[in-house]
Amino acid sequence: TLSWTVDIYNPATGEDFVLGLKEITLPDGVTRPYSVWLSGNYPRALDGLTRILSLDMRVMDPAWIGMKLRKLLDYPEPLGDFMAFVPGTRRQQNWPSTVAYLAQLIIHRYAMLGVLDERGYPTREMGILESPRDDNEPKLMQGALCNECGNHTVIRKDGCDFCTACGAVGTCG
């Protein structure tokens, strides 16, 4: 198996450890991480995070792990923010926590392999997960509450209230 490792040091918390990603080459020739591990002086609470992320990495659609990692990018830690290099550059940035920095490093590795872009979005849509909408796109309007099925899918159709989920017809006029 292939592996990618990087040293992480957070002087604010005294954490000094290694992040490792085990990788596999799939039958279609794409190499993807399938497991994440830590070694050294790190909070043991991160063991649970690495186990969950390792399971998430095994989901076929890379949009899933991209979504999970993007959610961790802003994860704050009390007195845990620190300066570290932005992966792939010689520029430093303030990171809100060790967890946020781990997430960015993993996204960077996925980007190096061509699976995700540097923002954590898939480079190739698989169609399993719905791709996130751009913030500039108009929001979908939610319908009124249907008394029959409980969904917010009641619209006005031909002068009557009509539920697009169950077909119930409400008041007209």
Short mmCIF file of N, CA and C in Angstrom, two decimals:
data_model
loop_
_atom_site.label_atom_id
_atom_site.label_comp_id
_atom_site.label_asym_id
_atom_site.label_seq_id
_atom_site.Cartn_x
_atom_site.Cartn_y
_atom_site.Cartn_z
N THR A 1 0.83 -1.19 0.00
CA THR A 1 0.00 0.00 0.00
C THR A 1 0.87 1.25 0.00
N LEU A 2 0.29 2.32 -0.47
CA LEU A 2 0.96 3.61 -0.50
C LEU A 2 0.62 4.37 0.77
N SER A 3 1.47 5.33 1.12
CA SER A 3 1.22 6.13 2.31
C SER A 3 1.76 7.53 2.10
N TRP A 4 1.10 8.51 2.72
CA TRP A 4 1.53 9.91 2.69
C TRP A 4 1.55 10.39 4.12
N THR A 5 2.68 10.97 4.56
CA THR A 5 2.79 11.43 5.94
C THR A 5 3.26 12.87 5.98
N VAL A 6 2.88 13.56 7.06
CA VAL A 6 3.29 14.95 7.27
C VAL A 6 3.43 15.19 8.77
N ASP A 7 4.45 15.96 9.14
CA ASP A 7 4.67 16.32 10.55
C ASP A 7 3.82 17.53 10.90
N ILE A 8 3.23 17.51 12.09
CA ILE A 8 2.39 18.63 12.57
C ILE A 8 2.89 19.04 13.94
N TYR A 9 3.09 20.35 14.10
CA TYR A 9 3.52 20.89 15.39
C TYR A 9 2.67 22.11 15.71
N ASN A 10 1.99 22.06 16.87
CA ASN A 10 1.19 23.18 17.35
C ASN A 10 1.84 23.69 18.63
N PRO A 11 2.62 24.80 18.55
CA PRO A 11 3.30 25.30 19.74
C PRO A 11 2.34 25.80 20.82
N ALA A 12 1.12 26.18 20.44
CA ALA A 12 0.16 26.69 21.42
C ALA A 12 -0.29 25.59 22.39
N THR A 13 -0.39 24.36 21.89
CA THR A 13 -0.86 23.26 22.73
C THR A 13 0.24 22.25 23.05
N GLY A 14 1.40 22.39 22.43
CA GLY A 14 2.50 21.45 22.65
C GLY A 14 2.35 20.15 21.88
N GLU A 15 1.43 20.10 20.95
CA GLU A 15 1.21 18.88 20.17
C GLU A 15 2.27 18.77 19.08
N ASP A 16 2.87 17.60 18.97
CA ASP A 16 3.90 17.33 17.97
C ASP A 16 3.70 15.89 17.51
N PHE A 17 3.15 15.70 16.31
CA PHE A 17 2.80 14.36 15.87
C PHE A 17 2.87 14.25 14.36
N VAL A 18 2.63 13.05 13.88
CA VAL A 18 2.66 12.73 12.45
C VAL A 18 1.25 12.35 12.01
N LEU A 19 0.81 12.92 10.89
CA LEU A 19 -0.44 12.54 10.24
C LEU A 19 -0.08 11.61 9.09
N GLY A 20 -0.73 10.48 9.02
CA GLY A 20 -0.49 9.54 7.92
C GLY A 20 -1.78 9.19 7.21
N LEU A 21 -1.68 9.10 5.90
CA LEU A 21 -2.82 8.66 5.09
C LEU A 21 -2.41 7.41 4.33
N LYS A 22 -3.10 6.31 4.54
CA LYS A 22 -2.87 5.11 3.74
C LYS A 22 -3.69 5.25 2.48
N GLU A 23 -3.12 4.83 1.36
CA GLU A 23 -3.78 5.02 0.07
C GLU A 23 -3.87 3.70 -0.68
N ILE A 24 -4.83 3.65 -1.57
CA ILE A 24 -5.05 2.47 -2.40
C ILE A 24 -5.29 2.92 -3.83
N THR A 25 -4.83 2.12 -4.78
CA THR A 25 -5.11 2.39 -6.19
C THR A 25 -6.30 1.53 -6.60
N LEU A 26 -7.37 2.20 -7.03
CA LEU A 26 -8.60 1.52 -7.41
C LEU A 26 -8.46 0.89 -8.80
N PRO A 27 -9.35 -0.03 -9.17
CA PRO A 27 -9.25 -0.67 -10.48
C PRO A 27 -9.27 0.30 -11.66
N ASP A 28 -9.90 1.48 -11.49
CA ASP A 28 -9.93 2.45 -12.59
C ASP A 28 -8.66 3.30 -12.65
N GLY A 29 -7.67 2.99 -11.77
CA GLY A 29 -6.39 3.69 -11.81
C GLY A 29 -6.29 4.90 -10.90
N VAL A 30 -7.37 5.26 -10.24
CA VAL A 30 -7.38 6.41 -9.34
C VAL A 30 -6.83 5.99 -7.98
N THR A 31 -5.90 6.77 -7.45
CA THR A 31 -5.37 6.53 -6.11
C THR A 31 -6.11 7.41 -5.13
N ARG A 32 -6.60 6.80 -4.05
CA ARG A 32 -7.36 7.53 -3.03
C ARG A 32 -6.94 7.10 -1.64
N PRO A 33 -6.96 8.04 -0.68
CA PRO A 33 -6.74 7.64 0.71
C PRO A 33 -7.92 6.80 1.21
N TYR A 34 -7.61 5.82 2.05
CA TYR A 34 -8.69 5.03 2.64
C TYR A 34 -8.58 4.95 4.16
N SER A 35 -7.51 5.49 4.72
CA SER A 35 -7.34 5.44 6.17
C SER A 35 -6.45 6.59 6.62
N VAL A 36 -6.77 7.15 7.79
CA VAL A 36 -5.96 8.23 8.37
C VAL A 36 -5.53 7.79 9.77
N TRP A 37 -4.28 8.10 10.12
CA TRP A 37 -3.77 7.73 11.43
C TRP A 37 -2.86 8.82 11.96
N LEU A 38 -2.68 8.82 13.27
CA LEU A 38 -1.82 9.80 13.94
C LEU A 38 -0.83 9.04 14.82
N SER A 39 0.36 9.62 14.98
CA SER A 39 1.37 9.02 15.83
C SER A 39 2.17 10.13 16.50
N GLY A 40 2.37 10.03 17.80
CA GLY A 40 3.15 11.03 18.53
C GLY A 40 2.35 11.63 19.67
N ASN A 41 2.66 12.89 19.99
CA ASN A 41 2.01 13.60 21.10
C ASN A 41 0.82 14.39 20.57
N TYR A 42 -0.36 13.82 20.68
CA TYR A 42 -1.58 14.47 20.21
C TYR A 42 -2.71 14.12 21.18
N PRO A 43 -3.78 14.92 21.20
CA PRO A 43 -4.91 14.59 22.08
C PRO A 43 -5.55 13.27 21.64
N ARG A 44 -5.73 12.36 22.57
CA ARG A 44 -6.29 11.04 22.23
C ARG A 44 -7.72 11.13 21.74
N ALA A 45 -8.37 12.25 21.96
CA ALA A 45 -9.73 12.43 21.43
C ALA A 45 -9.71 12.41 19.90
N LEU A 46 -8.57 12.73 19.30
CA LEU A 46 -8.47 12.71 17.84
C LEU A 46 -8.51 11.30 17.28
N ASP A 47 -8.29 10.28 18.12
CA ASP A 47 -8.38 8.90 17.65
C ASP A 47 -9.77 8.61 17.10
N GLY A 48 -10.80 9.07 17.80
CA GLY A 48 -12.17 8.87 17.33
C GLY A 48 -12.42 9.56 16.00
N LEU A 49 -11.88 10.79 15.87
CA LEU A 49 -12.04 11.53 14.62
C LEU A 49 -11.37 10.78 13.47
N THR A 50 -10.16 10.26 13.70
CA THR A 50 -9.47 9.55 12.62
C THR A 50 -10.21 8.28 12.22
N ARG A 51 -10.82 7.62 13.19
CA ARG A 51 -11.59 6.40 12.86
C ARG A 51 -12.82 6.73 12.01
N ILE A 52 -13.51 7.79 12.39
CA ILE A 52 -14.69 8.19 11.62
C ILE A 52 -14.29 8.64 10.22
N LEU A 53 -13.23 9.45 10.13
CA LEU A 53 -12.77 9.91 8.81
C LEU A 53 -12.32 8.73 7.95
N SER A 54 -11.69 7.73 8.56
CA SER A 54 -11.27 6.55 7.81
C SER A 54 -12.48 5.82 7.22
N LEU A 55 -13.56 5.74 7.98
CA LEU A 55 -14.79 5.13 7.44
C LEU A 55 -15.37 6.00 6.33
N ASP A 56 -15.37 7.32 6.53
CA ASP A 56 -15.91 8.23 5.52
C ASP A 56 -15.10 8.18 4.22
N MET A 57 -13.80 7.92 4.32
CA MET A 57 -12.96 7.85 3.12
C MET A 57 -13.32 6.66 2.25
N ARG A 58 -13.98 5.69 2.80
CA ARG A 58 -14.32 4.48 2.05
C ARG A 58 -15.64 4.60 1.30
N VAL A 59 -16.35 5.70 1.48
CA VAL A 59 -17.57 5.95 0.70
C VAL A 59 -17.14 6.22 -0.74
N MET A 60 -17.83 5.62 -1.69
CA MET A 60 -17.40 5.67 -3.09
C MET A 60 -17.33 7.09 -3.64
N ASP A 61 -18.31 7.93 -3.31
CA ASP A 61 -18.34 9.29 -3.85
C ASP A 61 -17.42 10.19 -3.01
N PRO A 62 -16.37 10.77 -3.62
CA PRO A 62 -15.46 11.64 -2.86
C PRO A 62 -16.13 12.91 -2.36
N ALA A 63 -17.31 13.23 -2.88
CA ALA A 63 -18.03 14.41 -2.39
C ALA A 63 -18.36 14.24 -0.91
N TRP A 64 -18.52 13.01 -0.45
CA TRP A 64 -18.86 12.75 0.95
C TRP A 64 -17.72 13.16 1.88
N ILE A 65 -16.50 12.67 1.62
CA ILE A 65 -15.38 13.03 2.48
C ILE A 65 -15.04 14.51 2.32
N GLY A 66 -15.24 15.05 1.12
CA GLY A 66 -15.02 16.49 0.93
C GLY A 66 -15.95 17.31 1.80
N MET A 67 -17.22 16.91 1.88
CA MET A 67 -18.18 17.62 2.71
C MET A 67 -17.78 17.54 4.19
N LYS A 68 -17.40 16.35 4.64
CA LYS A 68 -17.00 16.17 6.04
C LYS A 68 -15.78 17.02 6.37
N LEU A 69 -14.79 17.04 5.49
CA LEU A 69 -13.56 17.80 5.76
C LEU A 69 -13.81 19.30 5.73
N ARG A 70 -14.66 19.77 4.81
CA ARG A 70 -14.97 21.21 4.75
C ARG A 70 -15.63 21.68 6.05
N LYS A 71 -16.45 20.82 6.65
CA LYS A 71 -17.10 21.19 7.91
C LYS A 71 -16.10 21.33 9.05
N LEU A 72 -14.97 20.66 8.96
CA LEU A 72 -13.96 20.74 10.01
C LEU A 72 -13.01 21.92 9.85
N LEU A 73 -13.01 22.58 8.69
CA LEU A 73 -12.06 23.66 8.44
C LEU A 73 -12.20 24.84 9.38
N ASP A 74 -13.38 25.07 9.90
CA ASP A 74 -13.61 26.20 10.80
C ASP A 74 -13.77 25.76 12.25
N TYR A 75 -13.42 24.53 12.55
CA TYR A 75 -13.62 24.00 13.90
C TYR A 75 -12.67 24.70 14.88
N PRO A 76 -13.21 25.48 15.84
CA PRO A 76 -12.34 26.20 16.78
C PRO A 76 -11.97 25.35 17.99
N GLU A 77 -10.87 25.71 18.60
CA GLU A 77 -10.40 25.03 19.80
C GLU A 77 -9.96 26.11 20.78
N PRO A 78 -10.44 26.10 22.02
CA PRO A 78 -10.04 27.14 22.97
C PRO A 78 -8.52 27.18 23.14
N LEU A 79 -7.94 28.34 22.89
CA LEU A 79 -6.50 28.57 22.99
C LEU A 79 -5.70 27.60 22.11
N GLY A 80 -6.30 27.12 21.04
CA GLY A 80 -5.65 26.14 20.19
C GLY A 80 -5.23 26.67 18.84
N ASP A 81 -5.50 27.96 18.56
CA ASP A 81 -5.14 28.48 17.25
C ASP A 81 -3.63 28.66 17.16
N PHE A 82 -3.10 28.48 15.95
CA PHE A 82 -1.65 28.56 15.75
C PHE A 82 -1.34 28.88 14.29
N MET A 83 -0.11 29.32 14.06
CA MET A 83 0.36 29.61 12.71
C MET A 83 1.00 28.35 12.13
N ALA A 84 0.66 28.05 10.90
CA ALA A 84 1.27 26.92 10.21
C ALA A 84 1.24 27.20 8.72
N PHE A 85 2.06 26.49 7.99
CA PHE A 85 2.12 26.69 6.54
C PHE A 85 0.84 26.20 5.88
N VAL A 86 0.40 26.95 4.88
CA VAL A 86 -0.70 26.52 4.04
C VAL A 86 -0.16 25.39 3.18
N PRO A 87 -0.81 24.23 3.17
CA PRO A 87 -0.28 23.09 2.41
C PRO A 87 0.00 23.44 0.95
N GLY A 88 1.19 23.07 0.51
CA GLY A 88 1.58 23.31 -0.88
C GLY A 88 2.17 24.68 -1.14
N THR A 89 2.31 25.53 -0.12
CA THR A 89 2.87 26.87 -0.30
C THR A 89 3.92 27.13 0.78
N ARG A 90 4.60 28.27 0.66
CA ARG A 90 5.53 28.71 1.71
C ARG A 90 4.91 29.84 2.51
N ARG A 91 3.60 30.01 2.39
CA ARG A 91 2.87 31.06 3.10
C ARG A 91 2.25 30.47 4.37
N GLN A 92 2.28 31.26 5.45
CA GLN A 92 1.68 30.80 6.70
C GLN A 92 0.30 31.42 6.90
N GLN A 93 -0.50 30.73 7.69
CA GLN A 93 -1.85 31.17 7.98
C GLN A 93 -2.18 30.79 9.42
N ASN A 94 -3.08 31.53 10.03
CA ASN A 94 -3.54 31.19 11.38
C ASN A 94 -4.67 30.17 11.26
N TRP A 95 -4.53 29.04 11.94
CA TRP A 95 -5.53 27.98 11.91
C TRP A 95 -6.27 27.98 13.24
N PRO A 96 -7.60 27.81 13.23
CA PRO A 96 -8.37 27.88 14.48
C PRO A 96 -8.13 26.71 15.43
N SER A 97 -7.62 25.60 14.91
CA SER A 97 -7.38 24.42 15.76
C SER A 97 -6.53 23.41 15.01
N THR A 98 -6.05 22.44 15.75
CA THR A 98 -5.32 21.34 15.14
C THR A 98 -6.23 20.55 14.21
N VAL A 99 -7.49 20.39 14.59
CA VAL A 99 -8.46 19.65 13.78
C VAL A 99 -8.65 20.33 12.42
N ALA A 100 -8.77 21.66 12.43
CA ALA A 100 -8.94 22.40 11.17
C ALA A 100 -7.72 22.22 10.28
N TYR A 101 -6.54 22.24 10.87
CA TYR A 101 -5.31 22.06 10.09
C TYR A 101 -5.23 20.64 9.52
N LEU A 102 -5.60 19.65 10.31
CA LEU A 102 -5.65 18.27 9.82
C LEU A 102 -6.57 18.16 8.60
N ALA A 103 -7.74 18.77 8.70
CA ALA A 103 -8.71 18.72 7.60
C ALA A 103 -8.12 19.35 6.34
N GLN A 104 -7.43 20.48 6.48
CA GLN A 104 -6.85 21.14 5.31
C GLN A 104 -5.74 20.29 4.70
N LEU A 105 -4.93 19.65 5.53
CA LEU A 105 -3.88 18.77 5.02
C LEU A 105 -4.47 17.60 4.24
N ILE A 106 -5.54 17.02 4.75
CA ILE A 106 -6.17 15.89 4.06
C ILE A 106 -6.79 16.35 2.74
N ILE A 107 -7.45 17.50 2.75
CA ILE A 107 -8.00 18.05 1.50
C ILE A 107 -6.88 18.28 0.50
N HIS A 108 -5.75 18.81 0.97
CA HIS A 108 -4.61 19.06 0.08
C HIS A 108 -4.12 17.76 -0.56
N ARG A 109 -4.07 16.68 0.21
CA ARG A 109 -3.63 15.41 -0.36
C ARG A 109 -4.62 14.91 -1.40
N TYR A 110 -5.90 15.03 -1.12
CA TYR A 110 -6.90 14.66 -2.12
C TYR A 110 -6.73 15.50 -3.39
N ALA A 111 -6.39 16.78 -3.23
CA ALA A 111 -6.17 17.65 -4.39
C ALA A 111 -4.92 17.22 -5.15
N MET A 112 -3.88 16.83 -4.44
CA MET A 112 -2.66 16.35 -5.11
C MET A 112 -2.96 15.12 -5.96
N LEU A 113 -3.87 14.29 -5.49
CA LEU A 113 -4.24 13.07 -6.22
C LEU A 113 -5.28 13.33 -7.31
N GLY A 114 -5.83 14.56 -7.36
CA GLY A 114 -6.81 14.91 -8.38
C GLY A 114 -8.22 14.44 -8.07
N VAL A 115 -8.50 14.07 -6.82
CA VAL A 115 -9.82 13.59 -6.44
C VAL A 115 -10.72 14.76 -6.03
N LEU A 116 -10.17 15.68 -5.21
CA LEU A 116 -10.88 16.90 -4.79
C LEU A 116 -10.07 18.10 -5.26
N ASP A 117 -10.73 19.27 -5.34
CA ASP A 117 -9.97 20.49 -5.59
C ASP A 117 -9.48 21.05 -4.26
N GLU A 118 -8.74 22.15 -4.29
CA GLU A 118 -8.16 22.71 -3.06
C GLU A 118 -9.22 23.23 -2.08
N ARG A 119 -10.45 23.42 -2.56
CA ARG A 119 -11.53 23.87 -1.67
C ARG A 119 -12.29 22.70 -1.06
N GLY A 120 -11.97 21.47 -1.50
CA GLY A 120 -12.61 20.28 -0.94
C GLY A 120 -13.80 19.79 -1.73
N TYR A 121 -13.96 20.25 -2.96
CA TYR A 121 -15.07 19.80 -3.81
C TYR A 121 -14.55 18.79 -4.82
N PRO A 122 -15.36 17.79 -5.20
CA PRO A 122 -14.89 16.76 -6.12
C PRO A 122 -14.57 17.33 -7.50
N THR A 123 -13.51 16.80 -8.11
CA THR A 123 -13.14 17.24 -9.45
C THR A 123 -14.01 16.57 -10.51
N ARG A 124 -14.61 15.44 -10.15
CA ARG A 124 -15.46 14.71 -11.08
C ARG A 124 -16.72 14.29 -10.35
N GLU A 125 -17.87 14.71 -10.85
CA GLU A 125 -19.15 14.37 -10.22
C GLU A 125 -19.48 12.90 -10.47
N MET A 126 -19.83 12.20 -9.40
CA MET A 126 -20.24 10.81 -9.54
C MET A 126 -21.75 10.67 -9.54
N GLY A 127 -22.45 11.70 -9.06
CA GLY A 127 -23.90 11.69 -9.07
C GLY A 127 -24.54 10.97 -7.90
N ILE A 128 -23.74 10.51 -6.96
CA ILE A 128 -24.32 9.83 -5.80
C ILE A 128 -24.84 10.86 -4.81
N LEU A 129 -24.03 11.87 -4.50
CA LEU A 129 -24.45 12.97 -3.64
C LEU A 129 -24.82 14.16 -4.50
N GLU A 130 -25.81 14.90 -4.07
CA GLU A 130 -26.18 16.12 -4.78
C GLU A 130 -25.07 17.14 -4.61
N SER A 131 -24.62 17.73 -5.72
CA SER A 131 -23.55 18.71 -5.63
C SER A 131 -24.08 19.99 -4.99
N PRO A 132 -23.26 20.60 -4.13
CA PRO A 132 -23.73 21.81 -3.43
C PRO A 132 -23.99 22.94 -4.41
N ARG A 133 -25.02 23.74 -4.09
CA ARG A 133 -25.36 24.88 -4.94
C ARG A 133 -24.42 26.03 -4.65
N ASP A 134 -24.19 26.83 -5.66
CA ASP A 134 -23.40 28.05 -5.49
C ASP A 134 -24.21 29.04 -4.66
N ASP A 135 -23.53 29.86 -3.86
CA ASP A 135 -24.22 30.84 -3.02
C ASP A 135 -24.97 31.87 -3.84
N ASN A 136 -24.59 32.06 -5.10
CA ASN A 136 -25.25 33.06 -5.95
C ASN A 136 -26.54 32.54 -6.57
N GLU A 137 -26.75 31.22 -6.54
CA GLU A 137 -27.97 30.66 -7.11
C GLU A 137 -29.16 31.00 -6.22
N PRO A 138 -30.32 31.22 -6.84
CA PRO A 138 -31.50 31.52 -6.01
C PRO A 138 -31.89 30.31 -5.17
N LYS A 139 -32.35 30.55 -3.98
CA LYS A 139 -32.78 29.49 -3.07
C LYS A 139 -34.12 28.93 -3.54
N LEU A 140 -34.31 27.63 -3.36
CA LEU A 140 -35.58 27.01 -3.69
C LEU A 140 -36.61 27.44 -2.66
N MET A 141 -37.80 27.83 -3.15
CA MET A 141 -38.85 28.25 -2.22
C MET A 141 -39.51 27.03 -1.60
N GLN A 142 -39.75 27.12 -0.33
CA GLN A 142 -40.41 26.05 0.39
C GLN A 142 -41.92 26.28 0.33
N GLY A 143 -42.67 25.21 0.09
CA GLY A 143 -44.11 25.32 0.03
C GLY A 143 -44.72 25.39 1.42
N ALA A 144 -46.03 25.52 1.46
CA ALA A 144 -46.76 25.55 2.74
C ALA A 144 -46.87 24.13 3.29
N LEU A 145 -47.18 24.01 4.56
CA LEU A 145 -47.30 22.72 5.22
C LEU A 145 -48.56 21.99 4.76
N CYS A 146 -48.40 20.73 4.37
CA CYS A 146 -49.54 19.90 3.96
C CYS A 146 -50.13 19.22 5.19
N ASN A 147 -51.45 19.32 5.35
CA ASN A 147 -52.12 18.70 6.49
C ASN A 147 -52.20 17.18 6.36
N GLU A 148 -52.08 16.66 5.14
CA GLU A 148 -52.19 15.23 4.90
C GLU A 148 -50.87 14.49 5.18
N CYS A 149 -49.77 14.96 4.55
CA CYS A 149 -48.51 14.22 4.65
C CYS A 149 -47.47 14.91 5.54
N GLY A 150 -47.68 16.18 5.88
CA GLY A 150 -46.76 16.88 6.77
C GLY A 150 -45.55 17.49 6.10
N ASN A 151 -45.46 17.39 4.77
CA ASN A 151 -44.34 18.00 4.05
C ASN A 151 -44.66 19.46 3.73
N HIS A 152 -43.62 20.24 3.55
CA HIS A 152 -43.79 21.64 3.14
C HIS A 152 -43.76 21.71 1.61
N THR A 153 -44.81 21.16 0.98
CA THR A 153 -44.84 21.06 -0.48
C THR A 153 -46.16 21.52 -1.08
N VAL A 154 -46.95 22.30 -0.36
CA VAL A 154 -48.23 22.78 -0.88
C VAL A 154 -47.99 24.05 -1.69
N ILE A 155 -48.46 24.00 -2.95
CA ILE A 155 -48.35 25.16 -3.84
C ILE A 155 -49.74 25.53 -4.33
N ARG A 156 -49.83 26.65 -4.99
CA ARG A 156 -51.10 27.11 -5.58
C ARG A 156 -51.11 26.64 -7.03
N LYS A 157 -52.11 25.81 -7.41
CA LYS A 157 -52.19 25.27 -8.77
C LYS A 157 -53.63 25.34 -9.23
N ASP A 158 -53.86 26.02 -10.33
CA ASP A 158 -55.21 26.18 -10.91
C ASP A 158 -56.19 26.76 -9.89
N GLY A 159 -55.72 27.65 -9.04
CA GLY A 159 -56.57 28.31 -8.06
C GLY A 159 -56.82 27.52 -6.79
N CYS A 160 -56.21 26.36 -6.65
CA CYS A 160 -56.40 25.53 -5.45
C CYS A 160 -55.05 25.22 -4.81
N ASP A 161 -55.09 24.94 -3.50
CA ASP A 161 -53.89 24.47 -2.81
C ASP A 161 -53.66 23.02 -3.22
N PHE A 162 -52.44 22.70 -3.65
CA PHE A 162 -52.12 21.36 -4.15
C PHE A 162 -50.79 20.91 -3.55
N CYS A 163 -50.77 19.70 -2.98
CA CYS A 163 -49.54 19.15 -2.40
C CYS A 163 -48.80 18.37 -3.49
N THR A 164 -47.58 18.79 -3.79
CA THR A 164 -46.80 18.11 -4.83
C THR A 164 -46.23 16.78 -4.34
N ALA A 165 -46.27 16.52 -3.03
CA ALA A 165 -45.74 15.27 -2.50
C ALA A 165 -46.78 14.15 -2.50
N CYS A 166 -48.01 14.45 -2.01
CA CYS A 166 -49.01 13.39 -1.89
C CYS A 166 -50.23 13.60 -2.79
N GLY A 167 -50.36 14.77 -3.42
CA GLY A 167 -51.47 15.03 -4.33
C GLY A 167 -52.73 15.54 -3.67
N ALA A 168 -52.67 15.82 -2.38
CA ALA A 168 -53.86 16.32 -1.67
C ALA A 168 -54.26 17.69 -2.21
N VAL A 169 -55.58 17.89 -2.37
CA VAL A 169 -56.11 19.17 -2.83
C VAL A 169 -56.78 19.85 -1.65
N GLY A 170 -56.38 21.10 -1.41
CA GLY A 170 -56.93 21.85 -0.28
C GLY A 170 -57.96 22.85 -0.74
N THR A 171 -58.00 23.98 -0.07
CA THR A 171 -58.99 25.01 -0.37
C THR A 171 -58.77 25.61 -1.75
N CYS A 172 -59.87 25.97 -2.39
CA CYS A 172 -59.82 26.60 -3.70
C CYS A 172 -60.43 27.99 -3.60
N GLY A 173 -60.02 28.84 -4.54
CA GLY A 173 -60.65 30.15 -4.59
C GLY A 173 -59.82 31.28 -4.13
#
